[in-house]
Amino acid sequence: MKSNLSAVFAVLILTACSEADSPAAVGNAPFVLPASVGVPSVCPDDRAFLHARYRIAAGGETRMLDLYRRANEVLHVGREPDLAEYWRRLPNDRIVHTRFFDDYGRGIEYEPSDLLSVTGAQNWAALSGLAPVRPDAEASGEGCTALADRHTVFGRIAYLTELDLMAYRRTYGATISLVALDFDRDAIDAAFRERDDYPLVDFADVGDMENDDELARMMAKSFMERRDHGHAH
Amino acid sequence: MSRLVYAASAIALLTAAESFAQSAVLPANQTGSGWYTDARAKVDAKAAQMSAFQPERARNVILFVGDGMGISTQTAARIRQGQLAGQPGEEGLLSFEGWPNTALVKTYNVNAQTPDSAGTMTAMMSGLKTDVGVIGVDADVERGDCASAKGNEVVTALELAEIRGMSTGIVSTARITHATPAATYAKSPDRNWEDVSDMSDEAVAAGCIDIATQLVEFETWLEKRYPGIDVDGIEVAMGGGRRHFLPKEASANSPDARSEVEGDRTDGRNLTTEWAERYADGVYIFDKAGFDALPADAGRVLGLFNESHMQYAADIANDVSGEPSIVDMTIKAIDILDDDPDGFFLMVESGRIDHAHHAGNAAGALSDTIAFADAIEAAVNATDPAETLILVTADHGHVMTIGGYPKRGNPILGKIVLVGQTDPATAEDGLPVTTLLYNNGRGFRDLGANTNSDASYGLPVDAGRKDLAAIDTTTPGYHQEALVPLSSETHSAEDIGLFATGPGSQLAQGTVEQSVVFHIMNEALGLVE
């Protein structure tokens, strides 16, 4: 059964829709990022490596999502229980996608697809910064804390422009909020290494593995959170 | 005795001795198999039926295998090819379809009505049917059980060609360790044992060897199995599957690696460097530039052009470092192999017809089939028809159907427009229908210009009828509707075609077991007397 939060996440992260073009509401107070998040005033030299922790909330449910960024790689952990998703951007602007299934200790590897695939799900900004659209509002603040904040008819987007990272988004009654940020290179490397030993199945081979029941269950799980958003933008 | 007569006698004696050696390497479990003897008898009976039949010996054999290229795929590809040339399409032929010698081939495996590539290619390469999922072993093996493989290995036509002193080659657009190419050189109770990391500790401890290692150590293992023989190894191996040859270390990555760590091997071995050390005359290449730079006198080549499978024909331009096409690889392989006065054996697989079908993308399957036909045409043009037997076949079909009543020349990827009509017809549900449909699989997707058939795997299964009125179903990224929802479209159990030209090709006739393919090649080359 698909959880509400999974659907919410799909909407929050995987939809670009047209919020950036929507007319902004007026009269709201500026968004303020809590100091507890730990955004430094001066950005580290290498901001391609970061770990951002988010709280997703909708309908009384909450879930934590960890986003790890390492140069041309991104790892999402926690958007679904026992599921981690990994993307790597190739020099030719295509993206390799791997789903790791922690409960099976295995992964499914997808063929590289276009950077801007028809699903909108492969928009690199959406993956690496949880920002399917970059708000076109002028940023306030300085250095790493520079924040672009925009209200839309659907909700609100706050975006750390120097880090290319979503700070806050509210849409369709759900919110995703940045709650912690760090640049600990060793911890980030460790997070990427954690699933190194999982055997991977190339998706093109699934048709030849019809007797692999575990793989069938993994594939079914892959799409539990996606059913609500198969169309292109 | 004149020198000429003496030479002829010496050759005859030598040939007899070689034949003896050849037949001696065939294990009793292979020659005693009912599948083997029945298929052999079928070929003998066919020869006897032909009053004018004179055994024709070929110098070379090229076996082309379109993975998943069933009859409906051929028909649709033929029409697509013609339509791409501005013709109605139905009247044309793929390059090999005009050959006079053809047969229908029954593809079932010993334990499966609908087969897989491992069992079917073992039948074609070794002359006996076996179980689904196993490679180069007979049906007494239990899949995944290393111990059960011992003593049940069978010999392949490629191995017999090697022992005979011929040059040998393998080309595939899939991983070179994938089931079809693997069945030419490997023995494995599980097709998925492509490298050591795919195997259980138990299987490794029991002495089973992963498929990639068997390729690189082919010469050693063949000589070990048959003491006294002296072979020089496979001259040409080109395809994908680099990950199975490289250690799981970033330092071993190729320049165009798509993963942070490209290699999968957990034993620390780099089989590409081992291969290069083993063969001083060999050239290891991994991209189009390396392929193009191959010296004209290259005696041996190992080309691994992708971490996994090579690109779909329609998607080849999207490869990071570029890849040679199946036409390029076929021509290059022949160029390298045909210098051998003892002749050559070459297997060329179009591996991704199958994958596009599994993904439910007919456009991709037809595109790869047309590229495959181009490679066959190129091979015909590059060889002497008097001395080269060329066989074209598939391992199995797929559940793609061509139906409805579209008018002549209707786009094969399009919606059905009836005879005398201009607008798409609708079914009882009021919706348009495409000519090509899948019986099962992932179902409808409109992915527009996307040429990567596998893109649909990133989206949920969506089987059943859809409103296609506003959809252009002729785009590369259109995925046909499927009746039964499955995570992947399946193989079919129907017969596939066998097309033959050259010496010995007249034995391709009737409806035959797939194991007969080996015996036709054997008859033409005289591998086993």
Short mmCIF file of C-alpha atoms in Angstrom, two decimals, chain A residues 70 73 86 88-92 94 96-99 109-114 117-119 121-122 189 192-193 195-212 215-216 219-220 222-224 226-232, chain B residues 116-117 132 143 175 178 191-192 194 197-198 243 248 253 255 257-261 264 306-312 315 317-320 352 354-355 358 396 442 445-448 450-452 454-461 487-491:
data_model
loop_
_atom_site.label_atom_id
_atom_site.label_comp_id
_atom_site.label_asym_id
_atom_site.label_seq_id
_atom_site.Cartn_x
_atom_site.Cartn_y
_atom_site.Cartn_z
CA ARG A 70 29.27 14.06 -3.77
CA GLU A 73 26.65 11.67 -7.36
CA TYR A 86 21.49 6.71 -6.11
CA ARG A 88 25.30 9.59 -11.03
CA ARG A 89 25.62 12.21 -13.71
CA LEU A 90 27.79 11.15 -16.65
CA PRO A 91 30.00 13.42 -18.73
CA ASN A 92 27.47 13.28 -21.57
CA ARG A 94 22.96 11.35 -18.89
CA VAL A 96 22.66 6.45 -14.15
CA HIS A 97 20.08 5.50 -11.54
CA THR A 98 20.35 2.69 -9.00
CA ARG A 99 17.78 1.63 -6.43
CA GLU A 109 20.56 -0.49 -11.95
CA TYR A 110 18.84 1.48 -14.67
CA GLU A 111 20.31 2.37 -18.01
CA PRO A 112 21.58 5.92 -18.29
CA SER A 113 18.79 8.24 -19.28
CA ASP A 114 18.59 11.79 -20.45
CA SER A 117 13.89 12.79 -18.95
CA VAL A 118 10.27 12.81 -19.87
CA THR A 119 9.28 12.02 -16.32
CA ALA A 121 12.23 12.82 -12.23
CA GLN A 122 15.73 12.99 -13.64
CA ASP A 189 31.92 8.96 1.68
CA PHE A 192 27.99 6.23 -0.36
CA ARG A 193 30.10 3.20 0.54
CA ARG A 195 25.79 -0.28 -0.14
CA ASP A 196 28.90 -0.97 -2.19
CA ASP A 197 28.60 -4.70 -1.74
CA TYR A 198 25.02 -5.03 -2.90
CA PRO A 199 24.85 -7.14 -6.04
CA LEU A 200 23.22 -5.16 -8.83
CA VAL A 201 20.85 -6.30 -11.53
CA ASP A 202 20.86 -4.45 -14.82
CA PHE A 203 17.23 -3.67 -15.55
CA ALA A 204 17.63 -4.84 -19.12
CA ASP A 205 18.20 -8.33 -17.69
CA VAL A 206 14.99 -8.49 -15.69
CA GLY A 207 13.21 -10.24 -18.54
CA ASP A 208 15.67 -13.11 -18.27
CA MET A 209 15.26 -13.48 -14.52
CA GLU A 210 11.65 -14.51 -14.38
CA ASN A 211 12.32 -17.10 -11.69
CA ASP A 212 13.81 -14.62 -9.27
CA LEU A 215 13.64 -9.48 -7.73
CA ALA A 216 9.95 -9.41 -8.58
CA MET A 219 10.46 -4.31 -8.62
CA ALA A 220 6.98 -4.11 -7.20
CA SER A 222 10.15 0.22 -6.71
CA PHE A 223 6.95 1.67 -7.98
CA MET A 224 4.82 1.85 -4.87
CA ARG A 226 5.47 6.46 -8.10
CA ARG A 227 2.01 5.61 -9.28
CA ASP A 228 0.72 9.09 -8.93
CA HIS A 229 3.06 10.79 -11.31
CA GLY A 230 3.86 9.16 -14.57
CA HIS A 231 3.26 12.05 -16.90
CA ALA A 232 5.73 14.41 -18.43
CA ASP B 116 15.62 -18.82 -22.59
CA SER B 117 18.80 -17.90 -24.42
CA VAL B 132 16.67 -23.25 -19.18
CA ARG B 143 20.72 -25.01 -12.21
CA ARG B 175 27.57 -8.39 -22.56
CA HIS B 178 25.67 -12.93 -21.47
CA ARG B 191 23.88 -18.23 -16.76
CA ASN B 192 24.11 -15.49 -14.14
CA GLU B 194 29.12 -13.82 -15.24
CA SER B 197 30.86 -11.81 -7.45
CA ASP B 198 27.75 -13.39 -8.99
CA ARG B 243 32.23 -4.87 -15.42
CA LYS B 248 35.92 -3.71 -7.93
CA ASN B 253 37.89 2.10 -14.20
CA PRO B 255 37.82 6.41 -18.97
CA ALA B 257 32.98 4.27 -16.79
CA ARG B 258 29.40 5.09 -15.93
CA SER B 259 29.69 3.84 -12.35
CA GLU B 260 31.97 5.23 -9.71
CA VAL B 261 33.50 1.78 -9.53
CA ASP B 264 32.34 -6.05 -10.19
CA ASN B 306 30.37 -0.90 -22.34
CA GLU B 307 30.18 -1.59 -18.65
CA SER B 308 27.04 -3.65 -19.28
CA HIS B 309 25.25 -4.23 -22.58
CA MET B 310 26.19 -2.10 -25.56
CA GLN B 311 23.77 0.59 -26.64
CA TYR B 312 20.62 0.00 -28.63
CA ASP B 315 20.76 4.97 -29.04
CA ALA B 317 25.09 8.13 -30.36
CA ASN B 318 24.39 8.58 -26.67
CA ASP B 319 27.32 6.47 -25.51
CA VAL B 320 29.89 8.41 -23.51
CA ARG B 352 19.36 -6.09 -27.76
CA ASP B 354 15.46 -9.12 -26.96
CA HIS B 355 15.92 -6.30 -24.46
CA HIS B 358 11.33 -7.08 -22.82
CA HIS B 396 13.51 -17.60 -29.35
CA ARG B 442 4.97 -3.33 -18.93
CA ARG B 445 4.36 4.52 -22.42
CA ASP B 446 4.66 7.55 -24.59
CA LEU B 447 8.33 8.48 -24.23
CA GLY B 448 8.47 10.50 -27.42
CA ASN B 450 13.61 8.69 -26.30
CA THR B 451 15.67 6.03 -28.07
CA ASN B 452 16.62 4.14 -24.91
CA ASP B 454 14.90 0.69 -21.11
CA ALA B 455 13.62 4.12 -20.08
CA SER B 456 10.25 2.55 -19.33
CA TYR B 457 11.75 0.57 -16.48
CA GLY B 458 11.92 3.76 -14.48
CA LEU B 459 8.14 3.99 -14.62
CA PRO B 460 5.42 1.73 -13.27
CA VAL B 461 3.76 -1.03 -15.23
CA SER B 487 7.36 -6.47 -14.86
CA SER B 488 8.92 -7.43 -18.15
CA GLU B 489 7.53 -8.72 -21.44
CA THR B 490 8.26 -12.40 -21.99
CA HIS B 491 9.75 -14.71 -24.56
#
